[in-house]
PDB file of C-alpha atoms in Angstrom:
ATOM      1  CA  UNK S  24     104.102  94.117  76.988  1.00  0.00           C
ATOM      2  CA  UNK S  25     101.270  91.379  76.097  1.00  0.00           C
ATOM      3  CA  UNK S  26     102.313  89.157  73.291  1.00  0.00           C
ATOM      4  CA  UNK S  27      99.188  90.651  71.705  1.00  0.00           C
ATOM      5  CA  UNK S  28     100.473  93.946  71.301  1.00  0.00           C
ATOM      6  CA  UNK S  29     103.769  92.921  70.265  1.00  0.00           C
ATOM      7  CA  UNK S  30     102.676  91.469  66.863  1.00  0.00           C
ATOM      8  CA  UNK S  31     102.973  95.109  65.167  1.00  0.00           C
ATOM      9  CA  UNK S  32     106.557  95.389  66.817  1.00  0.00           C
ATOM     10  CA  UNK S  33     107.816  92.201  65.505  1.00  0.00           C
ATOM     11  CA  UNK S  34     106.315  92.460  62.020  1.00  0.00           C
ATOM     12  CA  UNK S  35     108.374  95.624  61.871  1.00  0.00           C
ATOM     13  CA  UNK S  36     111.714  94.117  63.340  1.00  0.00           C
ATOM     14  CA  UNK S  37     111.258  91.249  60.555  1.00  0.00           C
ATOM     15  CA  UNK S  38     110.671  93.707  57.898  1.00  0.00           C
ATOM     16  CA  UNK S  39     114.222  95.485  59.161  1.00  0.00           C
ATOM     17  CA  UNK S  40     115.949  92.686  59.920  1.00  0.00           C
ATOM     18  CA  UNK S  41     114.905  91.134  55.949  1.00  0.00           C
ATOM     19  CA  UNK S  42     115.928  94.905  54.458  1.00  0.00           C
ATOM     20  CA  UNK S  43     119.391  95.088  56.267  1.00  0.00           C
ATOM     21  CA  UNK S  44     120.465  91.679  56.570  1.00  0.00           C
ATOM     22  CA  UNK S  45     119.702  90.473  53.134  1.00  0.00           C
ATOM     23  CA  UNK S  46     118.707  93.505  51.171  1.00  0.00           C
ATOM     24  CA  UNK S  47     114.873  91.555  50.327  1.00  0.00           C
ATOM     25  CA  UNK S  48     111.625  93.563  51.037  1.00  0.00           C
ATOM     26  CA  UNK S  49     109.583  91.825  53.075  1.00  0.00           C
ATOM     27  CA  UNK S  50     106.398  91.447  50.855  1.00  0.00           C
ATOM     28  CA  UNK S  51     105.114  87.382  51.633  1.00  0.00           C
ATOM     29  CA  UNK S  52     103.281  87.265  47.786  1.00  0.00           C
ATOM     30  CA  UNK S  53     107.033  87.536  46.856  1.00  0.00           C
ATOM     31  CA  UNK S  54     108.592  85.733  48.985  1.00  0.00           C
ATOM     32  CA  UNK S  55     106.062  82.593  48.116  1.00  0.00           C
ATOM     33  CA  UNK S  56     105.413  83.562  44.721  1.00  0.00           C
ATOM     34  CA  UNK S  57     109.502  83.247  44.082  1.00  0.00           C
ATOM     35  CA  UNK S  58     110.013  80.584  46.442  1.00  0.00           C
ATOM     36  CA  UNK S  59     108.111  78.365  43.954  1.00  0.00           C
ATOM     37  CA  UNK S  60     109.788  79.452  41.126  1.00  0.00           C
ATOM     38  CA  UNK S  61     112.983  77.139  39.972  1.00  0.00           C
ATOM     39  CA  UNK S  62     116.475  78.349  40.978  1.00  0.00           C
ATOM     40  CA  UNK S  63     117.288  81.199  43.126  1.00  0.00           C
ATOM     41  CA  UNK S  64     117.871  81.764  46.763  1.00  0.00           C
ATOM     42  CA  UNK S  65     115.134  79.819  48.445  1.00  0.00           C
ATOM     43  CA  UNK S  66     116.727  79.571  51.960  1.00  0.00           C
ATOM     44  CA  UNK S  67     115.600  82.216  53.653  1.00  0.00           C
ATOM     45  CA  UNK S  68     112.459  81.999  51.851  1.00  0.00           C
ATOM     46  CA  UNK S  69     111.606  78.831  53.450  1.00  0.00           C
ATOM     47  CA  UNK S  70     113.119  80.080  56.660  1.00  0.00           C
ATOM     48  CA  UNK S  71     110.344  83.266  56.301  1.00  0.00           C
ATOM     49  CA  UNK S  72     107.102  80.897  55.751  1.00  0.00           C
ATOM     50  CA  UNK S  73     108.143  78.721  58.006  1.00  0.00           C
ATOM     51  CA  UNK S  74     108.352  81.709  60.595  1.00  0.00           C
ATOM     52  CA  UNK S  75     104.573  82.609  59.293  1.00  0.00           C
ATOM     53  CA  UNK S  76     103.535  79.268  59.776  1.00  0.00           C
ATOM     54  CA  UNK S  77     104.845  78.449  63.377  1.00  0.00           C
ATOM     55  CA  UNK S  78     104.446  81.843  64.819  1.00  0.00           C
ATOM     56  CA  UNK S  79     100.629  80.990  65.990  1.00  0.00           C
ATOM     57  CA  UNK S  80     101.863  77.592  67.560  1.00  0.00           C
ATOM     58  CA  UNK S  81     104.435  80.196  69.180  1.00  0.00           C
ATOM     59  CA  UNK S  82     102.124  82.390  70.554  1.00  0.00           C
ATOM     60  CA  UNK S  83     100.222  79.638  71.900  1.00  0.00           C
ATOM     61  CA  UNK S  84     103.070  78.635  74.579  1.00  0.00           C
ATOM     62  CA  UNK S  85     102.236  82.583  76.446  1.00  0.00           C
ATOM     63  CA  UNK S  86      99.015  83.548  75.972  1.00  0.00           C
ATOM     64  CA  UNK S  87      95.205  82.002  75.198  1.00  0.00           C
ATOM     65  CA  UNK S  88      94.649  82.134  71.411  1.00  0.00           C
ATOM     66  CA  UNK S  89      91.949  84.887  70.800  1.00  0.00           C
ATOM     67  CA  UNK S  90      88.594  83.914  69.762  1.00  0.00           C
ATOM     68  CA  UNK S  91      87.891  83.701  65.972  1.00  0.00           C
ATOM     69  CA  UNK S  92      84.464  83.835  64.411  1.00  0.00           C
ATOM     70  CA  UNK S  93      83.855  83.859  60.796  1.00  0.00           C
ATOM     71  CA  UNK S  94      80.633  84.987  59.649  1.00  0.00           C
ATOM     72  CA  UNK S  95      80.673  84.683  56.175  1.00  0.00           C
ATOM     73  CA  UNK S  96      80.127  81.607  53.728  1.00  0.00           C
ATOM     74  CA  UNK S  97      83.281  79.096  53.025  1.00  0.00           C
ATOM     75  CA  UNK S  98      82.809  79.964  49.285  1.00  0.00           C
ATOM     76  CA  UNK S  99      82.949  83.188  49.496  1.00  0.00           C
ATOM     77  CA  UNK S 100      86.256  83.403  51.686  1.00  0.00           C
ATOM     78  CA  UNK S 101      87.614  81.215  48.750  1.00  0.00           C
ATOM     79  CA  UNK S 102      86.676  84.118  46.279  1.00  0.00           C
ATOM     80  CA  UNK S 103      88.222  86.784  48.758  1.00  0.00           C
ATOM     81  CA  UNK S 104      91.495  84.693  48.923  1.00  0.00           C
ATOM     82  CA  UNK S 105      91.967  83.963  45.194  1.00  0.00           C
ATOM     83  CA  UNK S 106      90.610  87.934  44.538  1.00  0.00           C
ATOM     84  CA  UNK S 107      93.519  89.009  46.854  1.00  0.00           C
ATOM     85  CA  UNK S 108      96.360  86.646  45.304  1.00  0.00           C
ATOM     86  CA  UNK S 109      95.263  88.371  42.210  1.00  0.00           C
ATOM     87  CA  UNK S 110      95.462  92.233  43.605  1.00  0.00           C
ATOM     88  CA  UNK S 111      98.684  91.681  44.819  1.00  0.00           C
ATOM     89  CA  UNK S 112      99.847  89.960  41.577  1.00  0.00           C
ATOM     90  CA  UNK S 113      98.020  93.168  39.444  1.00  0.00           C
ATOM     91  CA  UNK S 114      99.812  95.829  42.242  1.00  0.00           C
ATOM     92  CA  UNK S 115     103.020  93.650  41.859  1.00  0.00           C
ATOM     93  CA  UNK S 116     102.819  93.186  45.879  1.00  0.00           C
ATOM     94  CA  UNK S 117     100.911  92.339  48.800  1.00  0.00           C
ATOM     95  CA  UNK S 118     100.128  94.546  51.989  1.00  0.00           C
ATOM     96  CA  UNK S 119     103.452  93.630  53.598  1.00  0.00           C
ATOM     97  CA  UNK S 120     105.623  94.817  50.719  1.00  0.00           C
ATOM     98  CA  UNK S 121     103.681  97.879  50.134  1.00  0.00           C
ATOM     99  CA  UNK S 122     102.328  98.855  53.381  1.00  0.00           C
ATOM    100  CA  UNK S 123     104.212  98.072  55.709  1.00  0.00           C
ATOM    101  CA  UNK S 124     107.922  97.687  53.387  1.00  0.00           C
ATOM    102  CA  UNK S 125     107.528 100.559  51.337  1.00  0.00           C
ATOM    103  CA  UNK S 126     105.545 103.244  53.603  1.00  0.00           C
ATOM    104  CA  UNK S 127     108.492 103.279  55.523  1.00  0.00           C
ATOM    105  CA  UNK S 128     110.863 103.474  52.349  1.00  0.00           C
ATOM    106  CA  UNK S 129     108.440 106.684  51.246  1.00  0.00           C
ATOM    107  CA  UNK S 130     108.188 104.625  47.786  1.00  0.00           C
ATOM    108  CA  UNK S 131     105.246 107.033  45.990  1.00  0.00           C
ATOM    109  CA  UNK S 132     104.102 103.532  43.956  1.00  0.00           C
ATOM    110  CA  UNK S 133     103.507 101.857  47.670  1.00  0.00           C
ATOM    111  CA  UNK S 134     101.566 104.756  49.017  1.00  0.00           C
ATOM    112  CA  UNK S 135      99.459 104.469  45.623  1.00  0.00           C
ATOM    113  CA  UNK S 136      99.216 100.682  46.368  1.00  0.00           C
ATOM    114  CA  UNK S 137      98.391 100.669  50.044  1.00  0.00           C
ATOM    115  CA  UNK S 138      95.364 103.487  49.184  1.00  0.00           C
ATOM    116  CA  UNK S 139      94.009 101.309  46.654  1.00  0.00           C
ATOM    117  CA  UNK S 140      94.033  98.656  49.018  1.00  0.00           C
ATOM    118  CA  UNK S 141      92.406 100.368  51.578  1.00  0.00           C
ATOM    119  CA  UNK S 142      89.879 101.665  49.320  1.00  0.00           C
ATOM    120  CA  UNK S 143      89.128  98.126  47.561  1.00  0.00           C
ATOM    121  CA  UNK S 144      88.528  96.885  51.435  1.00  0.00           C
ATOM    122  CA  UNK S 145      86.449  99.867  52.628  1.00  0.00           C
ATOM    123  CA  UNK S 146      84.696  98.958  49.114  1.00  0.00           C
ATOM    124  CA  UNK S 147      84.404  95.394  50.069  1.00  0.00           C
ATOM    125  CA  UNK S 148      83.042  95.780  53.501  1.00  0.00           C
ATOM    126  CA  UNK S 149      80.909  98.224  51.697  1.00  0.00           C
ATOM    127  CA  UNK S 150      78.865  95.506  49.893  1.00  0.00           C
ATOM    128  CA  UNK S 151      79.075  92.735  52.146  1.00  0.00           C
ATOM    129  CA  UNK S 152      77.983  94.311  54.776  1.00  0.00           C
ATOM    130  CA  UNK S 153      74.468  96.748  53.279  1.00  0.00           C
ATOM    131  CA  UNK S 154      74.168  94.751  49.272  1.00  0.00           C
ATOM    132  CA  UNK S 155      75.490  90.651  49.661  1.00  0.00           C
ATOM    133  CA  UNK S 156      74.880  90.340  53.739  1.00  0.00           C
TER     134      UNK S 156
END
């Protein structure tokens, strides 16, 4: 298996290993929303982000990073990325928690969440692509 294709696969055996092991969903605006919060259990939190965070550098040691080209203004990235943050603070999760976390839980309030999502990005493709360019 290429370490490409094995992303999905080990997204899904973190997501297990989270629910079974300590009983957390793994939805990341969680995780870092509560890992700045004072008090609590912010161990494994750390240990999670951290994973996030070195997992590229990881990836690096067997295989050429892929090419990356962003098309679209810095500013409006920055709009896209604080517009997200607030989604998942509005859906009370992220893509992980709902999408990928509770699909597989066959939670009815994820399914509404990850088809919102969806829709919001067709939506936002949508405009970027035929209205803002």
């Amino acid at each position: 298996m290429e370490p490409l294709h094995a992303g999905g696969a080990l997204i899904g055996l973190a997501a297990a290993w989270l629910i079974l092991l300590n009983g957390r969903v793994a939805g990341i605006s969680g995780i870092v929303g509560n890992r700045l919060a004072p008090g609590g259990d912010k161990g494994w939190r750390l240990a999670f982000v951290a994973g996030l965070v070195l997992s590229p550098w990881l990836y690096r040691l067997f295989a050429a990073p892929p090419d990356i080209q962003l098309d679209n203004r810095w500013w409006l990235l920055i709009v896209a990325g604080l517009l997200v943050g607030y989604g998942s603070r509005l859906g009370s999760g992220c893509t992980s928690g709902h999408g990928v976390c509770g699909l597989a839980r066959l939670s009815p309030r994820s399914l509404a969440a990850t088809l919102v999502f969806m829709a919001a990005g067709f939506a936002a493709v949508w405009l970027m692509r035929h209205w803002i360019g």
